[in-house]
Structures are given as structure tokens and as C-alpha cells.
mmCIF file of C-alpha atoms in Angstrom:
data_model
loop_
_atom_site.group_PDB
_atom_site.id
_atom_site.type_symbol
_atom_site.label_atom_id
_atom_site.label_comp_id
_atom_site.label_asym_id
_atom_site.label_seq_id
_atom_site.Cartn_x
_atom_site.Cartn_y
_atom_site.Cartn_z
ATOM 1 C CA MET A 1 175.002 -184.266 -21.675
ATOM 2 C CA THR A 2 175.832 -181.836 -24.445
ATOM 3 C CA ARG A 3 173.294 -179.438 -25.926
ATOM 4 C CA LEU A 4 172.473 -181.399 -29.086
ATOM 5 C CA SER A 5 172.478 -184.924 -27.692
ATOM 6 C CA GLY A 6 169.809 -187.084 -29.271
ATOM 7 C CA ARG A 7 169.532 -184.985 -32.425
ATOM 8 C CA ALA A 8 170.564 -186.020 -35.930
ATOM 9 C CA ALA A 9 171.841 -183.514 -38.477
ATOM 10 C CA ILE A 10 172.493 -183.343 -42.199
ATOM 11 C CA VAL A 11 175.270 -180.986 -43.317
ATOM 12 C CA THR A 12 175.832 -180.606 -47.057
ATOM 13 C CA GLY A 13 179.162 -179.629 -48.565
ATOM 14 C CA ALA A 14 180.885 -180.981 -45.464
ATOM 15 C CA SER A 15 184.149 -182.299 -46.902
ATOM 16 C CA ARG A 16 185.894 -178.946 -46.391
ATOM 17 C CA GLY A 17 185.483 -175.310 -45.422
ATOM 18 C CA LEU A 18 182.442 -174.076 -43.531
ATOM 19 C CA GLY A 19 180.523 -177.329 -43.954
ATOM 20 C CA ARG A 20 183.313 -179.344 -42.377
ATOM 21 C CA ALA A 21 183.645 -176.855 -39.492
ATOM 22 C CA ILE A 22 179.890 -176.931 -38.864
ATOM 23 C CA ALA A 23 179.779 -180.735 -38.925
ATOM 24 C CA LEU A 24 182.595 -180.892 -36.358
ATOM 25 C CA ALA A 25 180.931 -178.293 -34.128
ATOM 26 C CA LEU A 26 177.530 -180.003 -34.192
ATOM 27 C CA ALA A 27 179.117 -183.349 -33.363
ATOM 28 C CA ALA A 28 181.078 -181.784 -30.498
ATOM 29 C CA GLU A 29 177.715 -180.710 -29.033
ATOM 30 C CA GLY A 30 176.395 -184.269 -29.237
ATOM 31 C CA ALA A 31 174.553 -184.344 -32.568
ATOM 32 C CA ALA A 32 174.918 -187.335 -34.870
ATOM 33 C CA VAL A 33 175.970 -185.871 -38.211
ATOM 34 C CA ALA A 34 175.458 -187.020 -41.788
ATOM 35 C CA VAL A 35 178.478 -185.596 -43.613
ATOM 36 C CA VAL A 36 177.265 -185.024 -47.167
ATOM 37 C CA GLY A 37 179.371 -184.177 -50.203
ATOM 38 C CA ARG A 38 180.679 -185.414 -53.542
ATOM 39 C CA THR A 39 184.360 -185.550 -52.635
ATOM 40 C CA GLU A 40 185.553 -189.045 -51.752
ATOM 41 C CA GLN A 41 189.074 -188.391 -53.015
ATOM 42 C CA VAL A 42 190.974 -185.143 -53.486
ATOM 43 C CA TRP A 43 190.842 -184.152 -57.143
ATOM 44 C CA ASP A 44 192.389 -180.657 -56.919
ATOM 45 C CA ASP A 45 195.130 -179.861 -54.413
ATOM 46 C CA ARG A 46 193.613 -176.396 -53.961
ATOM 47 C CA LEU A 47 190.453 -178.065 -52.632
ATOM 48 C CA PRO A 48 191.607 -180.470 -49.908
ATOM 49 C CA GLY A 49 189.334 -182.635 -47.791
ATOM 50 C CA THR A 50 186.947 -185.551 -48.236
ATOM 51 C CA ILE A 51 183.726 -186.599 -46.533
ATOM 52 C CA ALA A 52 185.521 -189.606 -45.009
ATOM 53 C CA GLU A 53 188.174 -187.352 -43.469
ATOM 54 C CA THR A 54 185.498 -185.217 -41.824
ATOM 55 C CA VAL A 55 183.810 -188.328 -40.434
ATOM 56 C CA ASP A 56 187.133 -189.703 -39.187
ATOM 57 C CA ASP A 57 187.865 -186.447 -37.342
ATOM 58 C CA ILE A 58 184.420 -186.463 -35.721
ATOM 59 C CA ARG A 59 184.819 -190.054 -34.588
ATOM 60 C CA ALA A 60 188.353 -189.422 -33.326
ATOM 61 C CA ALA A 61 186.894 -186.730 -31.067
ATOM 62 C CA GLY A 62 184.285 -189.147 -29.730
ATOM 63 C CA GLY A 63 181.388 -188.074 -31.947
ATOM 64 C CA HIS A 64 178.983 -189.966 -34.152
ATOM 65 C CA ALA A 65 178.910 -189.407 -37.912
ATOM 66 C CA ALA A 66 178.228 -191.103 -41.235
ATOM 67 C CA ALA A 67 179.561 -190.176 -44.673
ATOM 68 C CA VAL A 68 176.947 -189.875 -47.431
ATOM 69 C CA ARG A 69 178.157 -189.248 -50.959
ATOM 70 C CA ALA A 70 175.652 -187.276 -53.008
ATOM 71 C CA ASP A 71 175.592 -185.051 -56.060
ATOM 72 C CA LEU A 72 173.053 -182.336 -55.307
ATOM 73 C CA THR A 73 172.401 -181.745 -59.002
ATOM 74 C CA ASP A 74 170.883 -185.258 -59.129
ATOM 75 C CA ARG A 75 167.368 -185.400 -57.655
ATOM 76 C CA GLU A 76 167.641 -189.136 -57.007
ATOM 77 C CA ASP A 77 170.785 -188.476 -54.961
ATOM 78 C CA VAL A 78 168.986 -185.784 -52.964
ATOM 79 C CA THR A 79 166.208 -188.181 -52.005
ATOM 80 C CA ARG A 80 168.627 -191.013 -51.314
ATOM 81 C CA LEU A 81 170.885 -188.958 -49.044
ATOM 82 C CA VAL A 82 167.996 -188.151 -46.698
ATOM 83 C CA ASP A 83 166.965 -191.811 -46.585
ATOM 84 C CA GLU A 84 170.545 -192.922 -45.877
ATOM 85 C CA ALA A 85 171.058 -190.276 -43.205
ATOM 86 C CA ARG A 86 167.780 -191.210 -41.488
ATOM 87 C CA GLU A 87 168.601 -194.929 -41.629
ATOM 88 C CA ALA A 88 172.087 -194.406 -40.197
ATOM 89 C CA LEU A 89 171.347 -191.751 -37.577
ATOM 90 C CA GLY A 90 167.612 -191.561 -36.899
ATOM 91 C CA PRO A 91 165.048 -188.821 -37.584
ATOM 92 C CA ILE A 92 166.596 -185.623 -38.928
ATOM 93 C CA THR A 93 165.942 -182.579 -36.740
ATOM 94 C CA ILE A 94 168.816 -180.363 -37.943
ATOM 95 C CA LEU A 95 169.483 -179.504 -41.582
ATOM 96 C CA VAL A 96 172.353 -177.269 -42.708
ATOM 97 C CA ASN A 97 172.221 -176.372 -46.405
ATOM 98 C CA ASN A 98 175.814 -175.313 -46.921
ATOM 99 C CA ALA A 99 176.754 -176.757 -50.325
ATOM 100 C CA ALA A 100 177.345 -174.263 -53.114
ATOM 101 C CA PHE A 101 178.925 -174.213 -56.549
ATOM 102 C CA THR A 102 182.201 -172.312 -56.156
ATOM 103 C CA ALA A 103 185.343 -173.600 -57.862
ATOM 104 C CA PRO A 104 185.061 -174.855 -61.445
ATOM 105 C CA GLY A 105 185.264 -178.561 -62.150
ATOM 106 C CA ARG A 106 183.826 -181.614 -60.421
ATOM 107 C CA PRO A 107 185.276 -184.560 -58.502
ATOM 108 C CA PRO A 108 185.171 -187.906 -60.325
ATOM 109 C CA ALA A 109 182.132 -190.139 -60.022
ATOM 110 C CA PRO A 110 182.646 -193.352 -58.008
ATOM 111 C CA GLY A 111 184.685 -195.876 -59.983
ATOM 112 C CA SER A 112 185.768 -193.429 -62.673
ATOM 113 C CA GLU A 113 189.180 -191.982 -63.362
ATOM 114 C CA PRO A 114 190.019 -188.574 -61.845
ATOM 115 C CA ARG A 115 189.204 -185.735 -64.212
ATOM 116 C CA ALA A 116 191.859 -183.375 -65.452
ATOM 117 C CA LYS A 117 192.163 -180.204 -63.410
ATOM 118 C CA PRO A 118 190.660 -177.060 -64.923
ATOM 119 C CA ALA A 119 193.308 -175.100 -66.805
ATOM 120 C CA LYS A 120 194.746 -172.160 -64.919
ATOM 121 C CA PRO A 121 194.549 -168.851 -66.751
ATOM 122 C CA ALA A 122 197.527 -166.521 -67.089
ATOM 123 C CA GLY A 123 198.601 -165.437 -63.627
ATOM 124 C CA GLY A 124 197.740 -168.819 -62.119
ATOM 125 C CA LYS A 125 194.378 -167.869 -60.592
ATOM 126 C CA PRO A 126 190.919 -167.697 -62.117
ATOM 127 C CA GLY A 127 189.232 -164.312 -62.075
ATOM 128 C CA TRP A 128 185.883 -163.589 -60.469
ATOM 129 C CA PRO A 129 183.238 -164.913 -62.888
ATOM 130 C CA GLY A 130 181.131 -161.920 -63.912
ATOM 131 C CA PHE A 131 177.886 -161.681 -65.862
ATOM 132 C CA VAL A 132 179.480 -161.483 -69.313
ATOM 133 C CA SER A 133 181.824 -164.427 -68.690
ATOM 134 C CA THR A 134 179.375 -166.757 -66.893
ATOM 135 C CA PRO A 135 177.601 -169.153 -69.293
ATOM 136 C CA LEU A 136 173.978 -170.006 -68.619
ATOM 137 C CA GLY A 137 174.866 -173.594 -67.719
ATOM 138 C CA ALA A 138 177.166 -172.453 -64.908
ATOM 139 C CA TYR A 139 174.596 -169.908 -63.749
ATOM 140 C CA ARG A 140 171.942 -172.628 -63.613
ATOM 141 C CA ARG A 141 174.214 -174.984 -61.653
ATOM 142 C CA HIS A 142 174.531 -172.437 -58.844
ATOM 143 C CA PHE A 143 170.772 -172.576 -58.411
ATOM 144 C CA GLU A 144 170.584 -176.364 -58.770
ATOM 145 C CA ILE A 145 172.926 -176.802 -55.798
ATOM 146 C CA ALA A 146 172.272 -173.821 -53.528
ATOM 147 C CA VAL A 147 168.530 -173.371 -54.099
ATOM 148 C CA PHE A 148 166.774 -176.327 -55.744
ATOM 149 C CA ALA A 149 168.564 -178.988 -53.683
ATOM 150 C CA ALA A 150 168.067 -176.938 -50.505
ATOM 151 C CA TYR A 151 164.362 -176.609 -51.341
ATOM 152 C CA GLU A 152 163.954 -180.361 -51.694
ATOM 153 C CA LEU A 153 166.076 -181.204 -48.656
ATOM 154 C CA MET A 154 163.911 -178.919 -46.521
ATOM 155 C CA GLN A 155 160.769 -180.610 -47.838
ATOM 156 C CA LEU A 156 162.201 -184.104 -47.266
ATOM 157 C CA SER A 157 163.516 -183.485 -43.739
ATOM 158 C CA SER A 158 160.731 -181.300 -42.329
ATOM 159 C CA PRO A 159 158.342 -184.265 -41.731
ATOM 160 C CA ASP A 160 160.881 -185.673 -39.256
ATOM 161 C CA MET A 161 161.007 -182.311 -37.498
ATOM 162 C CA ILE A 162 157.229 -181.997 -37.402
ATOM 163 C CA ALA A 163 156.924 -185.501 -35.929
ATOM 164 C CA ALA A 164 159.600 -184.696 -33.341
ATOM 165 C CA GLY A 165 157.840 -181.502 -32.279
ATOM 166 C CA GLY A 166 160.516 -179.144 -33.603
ATOM 167 C CA GLY A 167 163.724 -178.709 -35.497
ATOM 168 C CA SER A 168 166.251 -176.355 -37.023
ATOM 169 C CA ILE A 169 167.077 -175.483 -40.621
ATOM 170 C CA ILE A 170 170.080 -173.276 -41.378
ATOM 171 C CA ASN A 171 170.782 -172.079 -44.887
ATOM 172 C CA ILE A 172 174.300 -170.731 -45.405
ATOM 173 C CA SER A 173 174.231 -167.442 -47.272
ATOM 174 C CA SER A 174 176.732 -164.725 -48.215
ATOM 175 C CA VAL A 175 177.110 -160.979 -48.548
ATOM 176 C CA ALA A 176 177.355 -161.744 -52.278
ATOM 177 C CA SER A 177 173.537 -161.845 -52.231
ATOM 178 C CA ARG A 178 173.562 -158.061 -51.814
ATOM 179 C CA LEU A 179 176.363 -157.162 -54.223
ATOM 180 C CA PRO A 180 176.998 -155.050 -56.228
ATOM 181 C CA GLY A 181 174.058 -153.042 -54.886
ATOM 182 C CA ASP A 182 172.505 -150.004 -56.520
ATOM 183 C CA GLY A 183 174.359 -148.287 -59.363
ATOM 184 C CA PRO A 184 175.993 -146.345 -60.861
ATOM 185 C CA TYR A 185 179.317 -148.025 -60.109
ATOM 186 C CA ALA A 186 182.293 -145.690 -59.814
ATOM 187 C CA ASP A 187 184.474 -148.529 -58.489
ATOM 188 C CA ARG A 188 184.156 -151.807 -60.368
ATOM 189 C CA SER A 189 187.409 -153.372 -59.135
ATOM 190 C CA GLY A 190 185.679 -156.046 -57.071
ATOM 191 C CA GLY A 191 183.648 -157.731 -59.793
ATOM 192 C CA VAL A 192 180.286 -159.453 -59.366
ATOM 193 C CA LEU A 193 179.117 -163.042 -58.823
ATOM 194 C CA PRO A 194 175.772 -163.345 -60.612
ATOM 195 C CA GLY A 195 175.456 -167.108 -60.148
ATOM 196 C CA TYR A 196 176.746 -167.404 -56.598
ATOM 197 C CA GLY A 197 175.250 -164.148 -55.345
ATOM 198 C CA GLY A 198 171.975 -164.640 -57.181
ATOM 199 C CA SER A 199 171.492 -168.120 -55.781
ATOM 200 C CA LYS A 200 172.198 -166.859 -52.261
ATOM 201 C CA ALA A 201 169.635 -164.077 -52.665
ATOM 202 C CA ALA A 202 167.091 -166.693 -53.750
ATOM 203 C CA LEU A 203 168.077 -168.895 -50.797
ATOM 204 C CA GLU A 204 167.423 -166.031 -48.368
ATOM 205 C CA HIS A 205 163.921 -165.557 -49.779
ATOM 206 C CA LEU A 206 163.322 -169.314 -49.653
ATOM 207 C CA THR A 207 164.384 -169.199 -45.993
ATOM 208 C CA GLN A 208 161.590 -166.744 -45.249
ATOM 209 C CA CYS A 209 159.000 -168.762 -47.179
ATOM 210 C CA ALA A 210 159.909 -171.999 -45.390
ATOM 211 C CA ALA A 211 159.968 -170.250 -42.008
ATOM 212 C CA PHE A 212 156.493 -168.833 -42.670
ATOM 213 C CA ASP A 213 154.983 -172.205 -43.578
ATOM 214 C CA LEU A 214 156.704 -174.103 -40.742
ATOM 215 C CA ALA A 215 155.923 -171.538 -38.041
ATOM 216 C CA ASP A 216 153.190 -173.688 -36.485
ATOM 217 C CA HIS A 217 155.552 -176.658 -36.068
ATOM 218 C CA ASN A 218 158.270 -175.249 -33.781
ATOM 219 C CA ILE A 219 160.826 -175.308 -36.616
ATOM 220 C CA ALA A 220 163.286 -172.422 -36.877
ATOM 221 C CA VAL A 221 164.450 -171.625 -40.415
ATOM 222 C CA ASN A 222 167.233 -169.047 -40.671
ATOM 223 C CA ALA A 223 170.015 -168.036 -43.036
ATOM 224 C CA LEU A 224 173.512 -167.566 -41.604
ATOM 225 C CA SER A 225 175.958 -165.330 -43.455
ATOM 226 C CA PRO A 226 179.645 -164.656 -42.725
ATOM 227 C CA SER A 227 180.031 -161.189 -41.211
ATOM 228 C CA LEU A 228 183.581 -161.142 -42.591
ATOM 229 C CA PRO A 229 185.269 -163.058 -45.405
ATOM 230 C CA ILE A 230 186.385 -166.511 -44.274
ATOM 231 C CA ARG A 231 189.346 -168.077 -46.069
ATOM 232 C CA THR A 232 187.764 -171.360 -47.015
ATOM 233 C CA PRO A 233 189.325 -173.362 -49.859
ATOM 234 C CA GLY A 234 186.461 -172.302 -52.119
ATOM 235 C CA LEU A 235 186.968 -168.588 -51.487
ATOM 236 C CA SER A 236 190.760 -168.858 -51.564
ATOM 237 C CA TYR A 237 190.472 -170.401 -55.021
ATOM 238 C CA TYR A 238 189.523 -166.922 -56.229
ATOM 239 C CA ALA A 239 190.893 -164.396 -53.736
ATOM 240 C CA THR A 240 193.288 -164.355 -50.789
ATOM 241 C CA GLU A 241 193.743 -160.704 -49.813
ATOM 242 C CA PHE A 242 191.263 -159.229 -47.332
ATOM 243 C CA ASP A 243 191.493 -156.379 -44.823
ATOM 244 C CA GLU A 244 189.904 -158.482 -42.090
ATOM 245 C CA VAL A 245 188.771 -162.087 -41.953
ATOM 246 C CA GLY A 246 186.729 -164.350 -39.724
ATOM 247 C CA SER A 247 187.369 -167.994 -38.950
ATOM 248 C CA ALA A 248 185.488 -171.114 -39.919
ATOM 249 C CA THR A 249 185.532 -172.220 -36.277
ATOM 250 C CA GLU A 250 183.735 -169.129 -35.011
ATOM 251 C CA PHE A 251 181.248 -169.337 -37.887
ATOM 252 C CA ALA A 252 180.512 -172.939 -36.893
ATOM 253 C CA ARG A 253 179.929 -171.836 -33.282
ATOM 254 C CA ALA A 254 177.319 -169.405 -34.561
ATOM 255 C CA ALA A 255 175.650 -172.199 -36.534
ATOM 256 C CA VAL A 256 175.396 -174.294 -33.359
ATOM 257 C CA GLU A 257 173.706 -171.405 -31.561
ATOM 258 C CA LEU A 258 171.150 -171.073 -34.356
ATOM 259 C CA THR A 259 170.130 -174.711 -33.870
ATOM 260 C CA LEU A 260 169.040 -173.725 -30.347
ATOM 261 C CA VAL A 261 166.915 -170.647 -30.999
ATOM 262 C CA ASP A 262 163.251 -170.439 -30.123
ATOM 263 C CA PRO A 263 161.419 -170.367 -33.468
ATOM 264 C CA ALA A 264 158.660 -168.301 -31.889
ATOM 265 C CA VAL A 265 161.227 -165.507 -31.571
ATOM 266 C CA VAL A 266 163.921 -166.034 -34.236
ATOM 267 C CA THR A 267 162.961 -167.436 -37.617
ATOM 268 C CA GLY A 268 162.940 -166.251 -41.226
ATOM 269 C CA ARG A 269 166.059 -164.212 -40.550
ATOM 270 C CA THR A 270 169.327 -163.648 -42.420
ATOM 271 C CA ILE A 271 171.895 -163.157 -39.676
ATOM 272 C CA GLY A 272 175.623 -162.357 -39.714
ATOM 273 C CA HIS A 273 177.652 -164.827 -37.673
ATOM 274 C CA ARG A 274 179.240 -162.074 -35.576
ATOM 275 C CA GLN A 275 175.745 -160.902 -34.597
ATOM 276 C CA VAL A 276 175.173 -164.322 -33.102
ATOM 277 C CA LEU A 277 178.468 -164.368 -31.213
ATOM 278 C CA ASP A 278 178.917 -160.776 -29.995
ATOM 279 C CA GLY A 279 175.583 -160.231 -28.311
ATOM 280 C CA THR A 280 174.057 -158.047 -31.037
ATOM 281 C CA PHE A 281 171.756 -160.974 -31.684
ATOM 282 C CA THR A 282 170.610 -163.097 -28.718
ATOM 283 C CA PRO A 283 169.874 -166.740 -29.510
ATOM 284 C CA PHE A 284 166.887 -167.552 -27.342
ATOM 285 C CA ARG A 285 167.325 -171.173 -26.323
ATOM 286 C CA ARG A 286 164.566 -173.700 -25.880
ATOM 287 C CA GLY A 287 163.821 -174.915 -22.423
#
């Protein structure tokens, strides 16, 4: 028996990057995983991976998974994905809200022709999208995916967790939620991410609100943030040079540990993944 046997999980944004790594790690521990994302075919060679490929890799390793295509900006899709995951895998007792709006552009809708790739600016790589250059529509989309969809997914899946006597919700955050920090700003070389960082800050507050309301139901709600940059395809789309990096595999191990915490002790927290793995933070396991 592995530690998550008998549990069913939803992982959003699981075609690549951290979502894919988390889906694989949960399945390796025995969870049945709904692999959720929009990407059914690669539409930009800088953003490899599809939901079917993640499912195939889980099944090849002996795990149980189902691919669920969903656009998290569409409320009907959000509701449908929970229904499909529950029908395929059983009651949902683990939810990982990982999906975020990172690279520009969107994969094609089912049955449509692939869209043209976004034009590359001079130098071949887009710059960090700052406040002045981020249109309101793009800013709003960050919140639609990382906050509003997460909000609804938590509401839709928590009844399963309440009925089961407990569950785990993990919202994937980022140090971008705390940048650029207090001014003035002598060094502005790094840029800011108002949409991405702002939505992650809102997600961290939502984590606390959900944890507070679900405290009587044995449901742990925590936010997990990379302690170091992790070279996912989404991050590498914008930047590749870092002094030190973490790995998606170790981040996924930390996510697994957070599914096992005692919500009477650890909930409503934003935690760096290295804190989970190096003993700074002790995941108190049930039973």
C-alpha cells in the first residue's frame, strides 16, 4: 500500500511543468489523478507536453489517471471537469490548483486549426510583462485562471472532502506574490509581474480564507511556493539564467507531503517547498 491509495486527485495545469510533476508524484503514491489542462496537442515548441502524455506516463508506471480537457476561463468547463473527474475516479479528496496564465497565446480549441504562434520580439524572447505593458485583459486573465477558477474548484470539490471526513487542497503560489516589495527601487533590473504576482498574492489570501472556513472538516488548505526558481517551460519562456534553481521533482515531493499534513496543525499556510523537504517545516501526518 502506498500513502495515497484510495484517494482521487485533481491537478490543474498538468500537461507540463510543476503540474505534470505533481500529477506523477501523486500517482506514484497511489492516488488516482485527473490530469487537467487545455493542451491536447503541442502548439508552441517552447511549451511541450499534453494532458494525454502525462496520463500515458502515469499509466506506464502502473498508476491510474484520466485526462480532462478544460479551459479554466470558462465556468461551464470548471464545473464539468469536477464532474468528469469524480465520475472517472471517485470522490475528490485532493485538489491541486496549479494552473496559471504564463506564456502568451492559447492552444487551439478541439477541432479547430492550430493558432499562429505569438510573434517573437527583437532578441527572440519576450520581456517580463510589467505594469505599463500589461493590458487590462491580460491582467484579468491571470485572476480568472489562478484565483477565480481555484475559488470555484475548491467550492465544488470540498463537499466530497467533507463527506469523506477530510481532504487536502494545495494552491501553487510564487515568490512573485511578494515582489517588488517596498520602494524606493534602486535596482529595477528584474522587472515586475503585476498579473502573475498579483493573482498569486490573492490566491494566498484565498488559501487562508478557505482554510478558516474548512477547519471543522479535517481539510488542510495550504499554498506551496518554490523556494528557488524552477526551470519549467513557462518560466523558461521568459528567463533562463538563475544563480540557483530547484527541480520540479523535488517540488512535487513537497506537494505529496502537504497532502498528508494534519489540518489541526498545518493549514492556512504559505510554505516554501524546501521548508517541507529539509526539516524546517515538519509535515505532521495523519494516523
